[in-house]
mmCIF file of C-alpha atoms in Angstrom:
data_model
loop_
_atom_site.group_PDB
_atom_site.id
_atom_site.type_symbol
_atom_site.label_atom_id
_atom_site.label_comp_id
_atom_site.label_asym_id
_atom_site.label_seq_id
_atom_site.Cartn_x
_atom_site.Cartn_y
_atom_site.Cartn_z
ATOM 1 C CA MET A 156 105.501 116.987 108.392
ATOM 2 C CA ILE A 157 101.922 118.005 107.674
ATOM 3 C CA SER A 158 99.583 120.603 109.171
ATOM 4 C CA ASP A 159 95.871 120.901 108.369
ATOM 5 C CA GLY A 160 96.349 118.877 105.183
ATOM 6 C CA LYS A 161 99.276 120.991 103.953
ATOM 7 C CA VAL A 162 102.693 119.373 103.582
ATOM 8 C CA LEU A 163 105.323 121.454 105.388
ATOM 9 C CA ASN A 164 108.347 119.417 104.314
ATOM 10 C CA ASN A 165 109.296 116.088 102.767
ATOM 11 C CA ILE A 166 112.642 115.045 104.255
ATOM 12 C CA ILE A 167 114.120 111.889 102.717
ATOM 13 C CA ALA A 168 117.390 110.029 103.329
ATOM 14 C CA THR A 169 118.593 108.195 100.235
ATOM 15 C CA GLN A 170 120.247 104.770 100.412
ATOM 16 C CA SER A 171 123.066 104.654 97.850
ATOM 17 C CA VAL A 172 124.554 101.665 99.690
ATOM 18 C CA HIS A 173 122.592 99.291 97.409
ATOM 19 C CA GLU A 174 124.082 100.501 94.126
ATOM 20 C CA LYS A 175 127.145 98.269 94.098
ATOM 21 C CA TYR A 176 124.975 95.179 94.699
ATOM 22 C CA GLY A 177 122.600 95.859 91.794
ATOM 23 C CA GLY A 178 119.511 95.641 94.025
ATOM 24 C CA VAL A 179 118.147 96.294 97.485
ATOM 25 C CA VAL A 180 119.831 94.284 100.247
ATOM 26 C CA PRO A 181 117.220 93.976 103.054
ATOM 27 C CA GLU A 182 119.739 93.881 105.924
ATOM 28 C CA LEU A 183 121.562 96.958 104.639
ATOM 29 C CA ALA A 184 118.242 98.722 104.144
ATOM 30 C CA SER A 185 117.194 98.170 107.762
ATOM 31 C CA ARG A 186 120.607 99.272 109.047
ATOM 32 C CA ALA A 187 120.388 102.447 106.953
ATOM 33 C CA HIS A 188 116.888 103.097 108.330
ATOM 34 C CA GLN A 189 118.235 102.771 111.849
ATOM 35 C CA GLN A 190 121.078 105.149 111.059
ATOM 36 C CA HIS A 191 118.928 107.869 109.454
ATOM 37 C CA VAL A 192 115.592 107.824 111.308
ATOM 38 C CA VAL A 193 116.586 110.143 114.177
ATOM 39 C CA PRO A 194 118.403 112.755 112.033
ATOM 40 C CA VAL A 195 115.530 112.790 109.521
ATOM 41 C CA VAL A 196 112.872 113.366 112.203
ATOM 42 C CA HIS A 197 115.032 116.041 113.826
ATOM 43 C CA GLU A 198 115.479 117.820 110.481
ATOM 44 C CA ALA A 199 111.751 117.634 109.728
ATOM 45 C CA LEU A 200 110.885 119.247 113.068
ATOM 46 C CA THR A 201 113.564 121.919 112.758
ATOM 47 C CA ASP A 202 112.654 122.782 109.171
ATOM 48 C CA SER A 203 108.926 123.083 109.956
ATOM 49 C CA GLY A 204 109.468 125.232 113.041
ATOM 50 C CA ILE A 205 107.157 122.922 114.999
ATOM 51 C CA SER A 206 108.218 121.561 118.375
ATOM 52 C CA LYS A 207 107.553 118.039 119.600
ATOM 53 C CA GLY A 208 105.063 119.442 122.103
ATOM 54 C CA GLU A 209 102.926 120.865 119.279
ATOM 55 C CA LEU A 210 102.461 117.551 117.480
ATOM 56 C CA SER A 211 98.982 115.981 117.352
ATOM 57 C CA ALA A 212 99.806 112.445 116.182
ATOM 58 C CA VAL A 213 102.516 110.213 114.739
ATOM 59 C CA ALA A 214 101.987 108.300 111.477
ATOM 60 C CA PHE A 215 104.206 105.466 110.300
ATOM 61 C CA THR A 216 104.311 102.838 107.560
ATOM 62 C CA ARG A 217 103.078 99.522 108.904
ATOM 63 C CA GLY A 218 103.406 97.726 105.548
ATOM 64 C CA PRO A 219 103.770 96.343 102.994
ATOM 65 C CA GLY A 220 107.541 96.404 102.618
ATOM 66 C CA LEU A 221 110.812 94.942 103.877
ATOM 67 C CA MET A 222 110.271 93.567 107.367
ATOM 68 C CA GLY A 223 113.539 94.870 108.818
ATOM 69 C CA SER A 224 112.916 98.421 107.641
ATOM 70 C CA LEU A 225 109.290 98.291 108.821
ATOM 71 C CA LEU A 226 110.464 97.132 112.260
ATOM 72 C CA VAL A 227 112.887 100.047 112.558
ATOM 73 C CA GLY A 228 110.332 102.653 111.506
ATOM 74 C CA GLY A 229 107.516 101.144 113.544
ATOM 75 C CA SER A 230 109.620 100.809 116.697
ATOM 76 C CA PHE A 231 110.754 104.412 116.476
ATOM 77 C CA ALA A 232 107.221 105.696 115.816
ATOM 78 C CA LYS A 233 105.761 103.745 118.741
ATOM 79 C CA SER A 234 108.485 104.941 121.107
ATOM 80 C CA PHE A 235 108.128 108.535 119.927
ATOM 81 C CA ALA A 236 104.344 108.483 120.294
ATOM 82 C CA PHE A 237 104.511 106.785 123.705
ATOM 83 C CA ALA A 238 107.033 109.286 125.043
ATOM 84 C CA LEU A 239 104.882 112.241 123.951
ATOM 85 C CA ASP A 240 101.525 110.565 124.751
ATOM 86 C CA LEU A 241 100.371 111.030 121.140
ATOM 87 C CA PRO A 242 97.935 108.967 119.043
ATOM 88 C CA LEU A 243 99.636 106.487 116.726
ATOM 89 C CA ILE A 244 98.477 106.028 113.111
ATOM 90 C CA GLU A 245 99.400 103.024 110.984
ATOM 91 C CA VAL A 246 99.590 103.645 107.239
ATOM 92 C CA ASN A 247 99.390 101.263 104.316
ATOM 93 C CA HIS A 248 102.286 102.008 101.991
ATOM 94 C CA MET A 249 100.266 101.468 98.798
ATOM 95 C CA GLU A 250 97.286 103.522 99.985
ATOM 96 C CA ALA A 251 99.721 106.317 100.778
ATOM 97 C CA HIS A 252 100.987 106.283 97.178
ATOM 98 C CA ILE A 253 97.408 106.795 96.009
ATOM 99 C CA LEU A 254 96.732 109.550 98.543
ATOM 100 C CA ALA A 255 99.803 111.422 97.302
ATOM 101 C CA HIS A 256 97.405 112.802 94.675
ATOM 102 C CA PHE A 257 95.851 114.973 97.389
ATOM 103 C CA ILE A 258 99.062 116.720 98.394
ATOM 104 C CA GLU A 259 98.588 119.440 95.785
ATOM 105 C CA ASP A 260 96.328 120.444 92.872
ATOM 106 C CA PRO A 261 95.047 119.180 90.524
ATOM 107 C CA LYS A 262 93.325 116.443 92.533
ATOM 108 C CA PRO A 263 91.116 113.631 91.223
ATOM 109 C CA SER A 264 87.464 113.409 92.225
ATOM 110 C CA PHE A 265 85.810 110.226 93.460
ATOM 111 C CA PRO A 266 85.466 107.607 92.209
ATOM 112 C CA PHE A 267 88.683 107.171 90.247
ATOM 113 C CA ILE A 268 90.879 104.292 89.152
ATOM 114 C CA CYS A 269 94.513 104.335 90.218
ATOM 115 C CA LEU A 270 97.225 102.261 88.600
ATOM 116 C CA THR A 271 99.818 101.750 91.350
ATOM 117 C CA VAL A 272 103.144 100.682 89.902
ATOM 118 C CA SER A 273 106.348 100.133 91.841
ATOM 119 C CA GLY A 274 109.242 97.749 92.317
ATOM 120 C CA GLY A 275 107.174 95.514 94.554
ATOM 121 C CA HIS A 276 103.570 96.063 93.424
ATOM 122 C CA THR A 277 101.364 96.456 90.384
ATOM 123 C CA GLN A 278 97.698 97.036 91.171
ATOM 124 C CA LEU A 279 94.546 98.526 89.736
ATOM 125 C CA VAL A 280 92.646 100.165 92.573
ATOM 126 C CA LEU A 281 89.090 101.490 92.581
ATOM 127 C CA VAL A 282 89.171 104.531 94.862
ATOM 128 C CA ARG A 283 85.732 105.476 96.181
ATOM 129 C CA ASP A 284 86.918 107.789 98.965
ATOM 130 C CA TYR A 285 90.101 108.694 100.858
ATOM 131 C CA LEU A 286 89.956 105.519 102.920
ATOM 132 C CA ASP A 287 87.640 103.405 100.774
ATOM 133 C CA MET A 288 89.708 101.508 98.210
ATOM 134 C CA GLU A 289 89.360 98.148 96.482
ATOM 135 C CA VAL A 290 92.006 96.253 94.519
ATOM 136 C CA ILE A 291 90.300 95.198 91.275
ATOM 137 C CA GLY A 292 93.399 93.815 89.562
ATOM 138 C CA GLU A 293 97.012 93.016 90.437
ATOM 139 C CA THR A 294 100.085 91.144 89.292
ATOM 140 C CA LEU A 295 100.035 87.417 89.939
ATOM 141 C CA ASP A 296 103.828 87.188 90.021
ATOM 142 C CA ASP A 297 106.383 89.972 89.487
ATOM 143 C CA ALA A 298 105.772 93.708 89.730
ATOM 144 C CA VAL A 299 106.308 95.859 86.650
ATOM 145 C CA GLY A 300 109.028 97.794 88.456
ATOM 146 C CA GLU A 301 110.931 94.565 88.986
ATOM 147 C CA ALA A 302 110.528 93.742 85.287
ATOM 148 C CA PHE A 303 112.019 97.132 84.384
ATOM 149 C CA ASP A 304 114.944 96.731 86.779
ATOM 150 C CA LYS A 305 115.688 93.079 85.982
ATOM 151 C CA THR A 306 115.641 93.559 82.207
ATOM 152 C CA ALA A 307 117.814 96.655 82.636
ATOM 153 C CA LYS A 308 120.266 94.560 84.637
ATOM 154 C CA LEU A 309 120.399 92.014 81.789
ATOM 155 C CA LEU A 310 121.433 94.911 79.557
ATOM 156 C CA GLY A 311 124.235 95.890 81.937
ATOM 157 C CA LEU A 312 122.606 99.151 83.089
ATOM 158 C CA PRO A 313 123.395 100.573 86.553
ATOM 159 C CA TYR A 314 121.046 100.126 89.530
ATOM 160 C CA PRO A 315 118.284 101.153 89.722
ATOM 161 C CA GLY A 316 117.915 100.145 86.098
ATOM 162 C CA GLY A 317 114.376 101.345 85.389
ATOM 163 C CA PRO A 318 115.192 105.079 85.089
ATOM 164 C CA HIS A 319 118.238 104.324 82.902
ATOM 165 C CA LEU A 320 116.136 102.116 80.612
ATOM 166 C CA ASP A 321 113.503 104.864 80.408
ATOM 167 C CA LYS A 322 116.099 107.462 79.412
ATOM 168 C CA LEU A 323 117.624 105.270 76.697
ATOM 169 C CA ALA A 324 114.183 104.272 75.411
ATOM 170 C CA ALA A 325 113.445 107.911 74.579
ATOM 171 C CA THR A 326 116.031 107.776 71.766
ATOM 172 C CA GLY A 327 115.193 104.279 70.497
ATOM 173 C CA ASN A 328 112.677 102.661 68.159
ATOM 174 C CA PRO A 329 109.898 100.924 70.140
ATOM 175 C CA GLY A 330 109.017 98.779 67.136
ATOM 176 C CA ALA A 331 112.535 97.486 66.545
ATOM 177 C CA PHE A 332 111.968 94.222 68.423
ATOM 178 C CA VAL A 333 108.821 92.371 69.439
ATOM 179 C CA PHE A 334 108.417 90.859 72.906
ATOM 180 C CA PRO A 335 105.430 88.764 74.041
ATOM 181 C CA ILE A 336 102.515 90.383 75.848
ATOM 182 C CA THR A 337 101.125 88.217 78.619
ATOM 183 C CA SER A 338 97.362 88.470 78.968
ATOM 184 C CA MET A 339 95.775 87.251 82.188
ATOM 185 C CA ARG A 340 92.105 86.740 82.911
ATOM 186 C CA GLY A 341 90.147 89.727 84.202
ATOM 187 C CA LEU A 342 92.196 92.729 85.293
ATOM 188 C CA ASN A 343 95.238 90.853 86.588
ATOM 189 C CA TYR A 344 98.803 91.112 85.313
ATOM 190 C CA SER A 345 101.833 88.865 84.866
ATOM 191 C CA PHE A 346 105.340 90.173 84.178
ATOM 192 C CA SER A 347 107.534 87.140 84.799
ATOM 193 C CA GLY A 348 107.350 86.036 81.163
ATOM 194 C CA ILE A 349 108.891 89.138 79.644
ATOM 195 C CA LYS A 350 112.000 88.832 81.808
ATOM 196 C CA THR A 351 112.555 85.311 80.489
ATOM 197 C CA ALA A 352 111.807 86.423 76.932
ATOM 198 C CA VAL A 353 114.396 89.211 77.123
ATOM 199 C CA LEU A 354 116.963 86.839 78.647
ATOM 200 C CA TYR A 355 116.682 84.353 75.753
ATOM 201 C CA PHE A 356 116.426 87.123 73.164
ATOM 202 C CA LEU A 357 119.729 88.622 74.323
ATOM 203 C CA ARG A 358 121.393 85.225 74.609
ATOM 204 C CA ASP A 359 120.503 84.290 71.043
ATOM 205 C CA ARG A 360 121.439 87.675 69.539
ATOM 206 C CA VAL A 361 124.744 87.984 71.405
ATOM 207 C CA GLN A 362 125.805 84.505 70.248
ATOM 208 C CA GLY A 363 125.701 85.706 66.667
ATOM 209 C CA ASP A 364 126.980 89.212 67.392
ATOM 210 C CA PRO A 365 128.903 89.839 70.663
ATOM 211 C CA GLY A 366 128.460 93.596 70.275
ATOM 212 C CA PHE A 367 124.714 93.430 69.662
ATOM 213 C CA ILE A 368 123.606 95.012 72.961
ATOM 214 C CA GLU A 369 125.968 97.980 72.650
ATOM 215 C CA LYS A 370 124.966 98.583 69.007
ATOM 216 C CA ARG A 371 121.209 98.434 69.567
ATOM 217 C CA LEU A 372 120.830 99.439 73.229
ATOM 218 C CA PRO A 373 118.333 102.336 72.747
ATOM 219 C CA ASP A 374 116.170 100.210 70.430
ATOM 220 C CA ILE A 375 116.176 97.265 72.854
ATOM 221 C CA CYS A 376 115.216 99.551 75.750
ATOM 222 C CA ALA A 377 112.460 101.218 73.725
ATOM 223 C CA SER A 378 111.022 97.846 72.670
ATOM 224 C CA ILE A 379 111.043 96.474 76.222
ATOM 225 C CA GLN A 380 109.476 99.638 77.617
ATOM 226 C CA TYR A 381 106.817 99.721 74.878
ATOM 227 C CA THR A 382 105.800 96.155 75.733
ATOM 228 C CA LEU A 383 105.610 96.733 79.495
ATOM 229 C CA ILE A 384 103.627 99.950 79.108
ATOM 230 C CA LYS A 385 101.232 98.325 76.633
ATOM 231 C CA MET A 386 100.585 95.521 79.120
ATOM 232 C CA LEU A 387 99.804 98.080 81.827
ATOM 233 C CA LEU A 388 97.519 100.217 79.708
ATOM 234 C CA LEU A 389 95.507 97.400 78.133
ATOM 235 C CA LYS A 390 94.210 96.426 81.575
ATOM 236 C CA LEU A 391 93.795 100.046 82.620
ATOM 237 C CA MET A 392 91.586 100.694 79.582
ATOM 238 C CA LYS A 393 89.579 97.564 80.376
ATOM 239 C CA ALA A 394 89.099 98.727 83.976
ATOM 240 C CA SER A 395 87.958 102.165 82.814
ATOM 241 C CA THR A 396 85.377 100.593 80.493
ATOM 242 C CA THR A 397 84.221 97.994 83.028
ATOM 243 C CA TYR A 398 83.563 100.540 85.771
ATOM 244 C CA GLY A 399 82.591 103.471 83.540
ATOM 245 C CA ILE A 400 85.210 105.746 85.095
ATOM 246 C CA ASP A 401 87.288 108.321 83.203
ATOM 247 C CA GLN A 402 89.116 109.738 86.232
ATOM 248 C CA ILE A 403 92.482 107.961 85.971
ATOM 249 C CA ALA A 404 95.496 108.256 88.248
ATOM 250 C CA ILE A 405 98.894 106.577 88.505
ATOM 251 C CA ALA A 406 101.055 106.272 91.594
ATOM 252 C CA GLY A 407 104.219 104.584 92.820
ATOM 253 C CA GLY A 408 107.840 104.773 91.725
ATOM 254 C CA VAL A 409 107.211 103.611 88.147
ATOM 255 C CA SER A 410 104.765 106.499 87.650
ATOM 256 C CA ALA A 411 107.904 108.628 87.240
ATOM 257 C CA ASN A 412 108.573 106.772 83.972
ATOM 258 C CA GLN A 413 108.429 109.300 81.131
ATOM 259 C CA GLY A 414 107.302 106.713 78.584
ATOM 260 C CA LEU A 415 104.319 105.776 80.740
ATOM 261 C CA ARG A 416 103.445 109.424 81.316
ATOM 262 C CA LYS A 417 103.583 110.156 77.583
ATOM 263 C CA ALA A 418 101.432 107.126 76.761
ATOM 264 C CA LEU A 419 98.835 108.163 79.349
ATOM 265 C CA ALA A 420 98.750 111.680 77.919
ATOM 266 C CA GLY A 421 97.992 110.178 74.528
ATOM 267 C CA LEU A 422 95.158 108.051 75.926
ATOM 268 C CA SER A 423 93.806 111.080 77.763
ATOM 269 C CA GLU A 424 93.312 112.876 74.448
ATOM 270 C CA LYS A 425 92.051 109.783 72.624
ATOM 271 C CA LEU A 426 89.607 108.485 75.256
ATOM 272 C CA GLY A 427 88.684 111.698 77.056
ATOM 273 C CA TRP A 428 90.294 110.616 80.325
ATOM 274 C CA GLN A 429 91.218 113.049 83.060
ATOM 275 C CA VAL A 430 94.672 111.846 84.047
ATOM 276 C CA PHE A 431 96.361 112.678 87.359
ATOM 277 C CA ILE A 432 100.059 112.138 88.059
ATOM 278 C CA PRO A 433 101.823 113.388 91.212
ATOM 279 C CA ARG A 434 104.934 115.513 91.018
ATOM 280 C CA LEU A 435 108.082 113.378 90.649
ATOM 281 C CA GLU A 436 109.128 113.763 94.298
ATOM 282 C CA TYR A 437 105.763 112.338 95.389
ATOM 283 C CA CYS A 438 105.925 109.337 93.026
ATOM 284 C CA THR A 439 108.771 107.441 94.677
ATOM 285 C CA ASP A 440 108.615 106.408 98.344
ATOM 286 C CA ASN A 441 108.434 109.581 100.410
ATOM 287 C CA ALA A 442 107.427 110.969 103.792
ATOM 288 C CA ALA A 443 104.761 113.366 102.478
ATOM 289 C CA MET A 444 102.490 110.607 101.209
ATOM 290 C CA ILE A 445 102.616 108.827 104.593
ATOM 291 C CA ALA A 446 101.806 112.111 106.325
ATOM 292 C CA MET A 447 98.867 112.735 103.969
ATOM 293 C CA ALA A 448 97.447 109.266 104.640
ATOM 294 C CA GLY A 449 97.906 109.935 108.351
ATOM 295 C CA HIS A 450 96.037 113.220 107.980
ATOM 296 C CA PHE A 451 92.906 111.526 106.598
ATOM 297 C CA LYS A 452 93.007 108.838 109.265
ATOM 298 C CA TYR A 453 93.438 111.466 111.987
ATOM 299 C CA GLN A 454 90.322 113.246 110.735
ATOM 300 C CA LYS A 455 88.379 109.983 111.112
ATOM 301 C CA GLY A 456 89.901 109.198 114.505
ATOM 302 C CA ILE A 457 91.428 105.959 113.219
ATOM 303 C CA PHE A 458 94.351 105.206 115.521
ATOM 304 C CA CYS A 459 96.164 102.020 116.481
ATOM 305 C CA ASP A 460 97.524 100.542 119.699
ATOM 306 C CA LEU A 461 101.200 100.524 120.616
ATOM 307 C CA ASP A 462 101.321 96.741 120.279
ATOM 308 C CA VAL A 463 100.591 96.866 116.523
ATOM 309 C CA SER A 464 103.038 94.743 114.526
ATOM 310 C CA PRO A 465 104.586 95.480 111.110
ATOM 311 C CA SER A 466 103.046 93.578 108.209
ATOM 312 C CA ALA A 467 105.192 92.901 105.139
ATOM 313 C CA LYS A 468 102.070 91.866 103.206
ATOM 314 C CA MET A 469 99.550 94.374 104.541
ATOM 315 C CA LYS A 470 96.503 94.635 102.277
ATOM 316 C CA ILE A 471 94.691 97.719 101.031
ATOM 317 C CA GLY A 472 91.573 98.277 103.134
ATOM 318 C CA ASP A 473 93.105 97.272 106.485
ATOM 319 C CA HIS A 474 92.723 100.428 108.578
ATOM 320 C CA GLY A 475 93.346 99.119 112.059
ATOM 321 C CA LYS A 476 90.928 100.059 114.811
ATOM 322 C CA ASN A 477 89.688 103.099 116.694
ATOM 323 C CA LYS A 478 91.628 103.931 119.831
#
């Protein structure tokens, strides 16, 4: 819930159902969405002290994301808005991650470059205004979040593996092992290679020493994390130089990674960057960032029709149409 640009609450229902499968199961995700959407909305209204009759608009995630979950959320939002005769606002999931920087101070000034990093996306975005964004670089295959989780799974870490790898990396030696850094043309990324490199590295080491992973786990995690972060920051530095911008932000679930945060703090001192990172609860997928994106669209009168369809591959810059 949001009022006049101020977040009133950020109610989230977690989905622990995926843990035993070692990854998100789309069908289970959509079923969990269906199960939780009504209680979550009810709790948000009750907690804020705002009645349904006092609402001005309804914002929902149109995409990108898992189609089943988008269908559940979109169908509920359209029904809710129709029943209350309220404007409907479609939100781009990745733009919302970037706009999470405007939930609370300190806030970046325009223009700034945002590195959006999650399980499904890795993008460099030039942000000229609240609703004026351009993707200037992105992964051509896997997202960095997937690389974190998949390599963590190879090491036998619980799901989601990224946070566990990050925690172990803090006690390891990042220079213990060397993994290849893939360099793509321009500002684009590629993370598929490191997953394969780690797979063969572990296979070869375990053949000679079955207890290798257990003995060197922190060092392996630190070396993997060092490589992934270096790949991210090399392109980020290039983008900063190319566009002459020292206002730097990160967003998305992987922006909660402590190794990435520490590395950015170091670059901030070295290069004179002003670095902006949302509070942890606003880094992962959350309701507040969708509400904030909805707030800026409401101010511009950018609404959508009730027949709008979810888009699993919705692009940054697609803002629907005026109602």
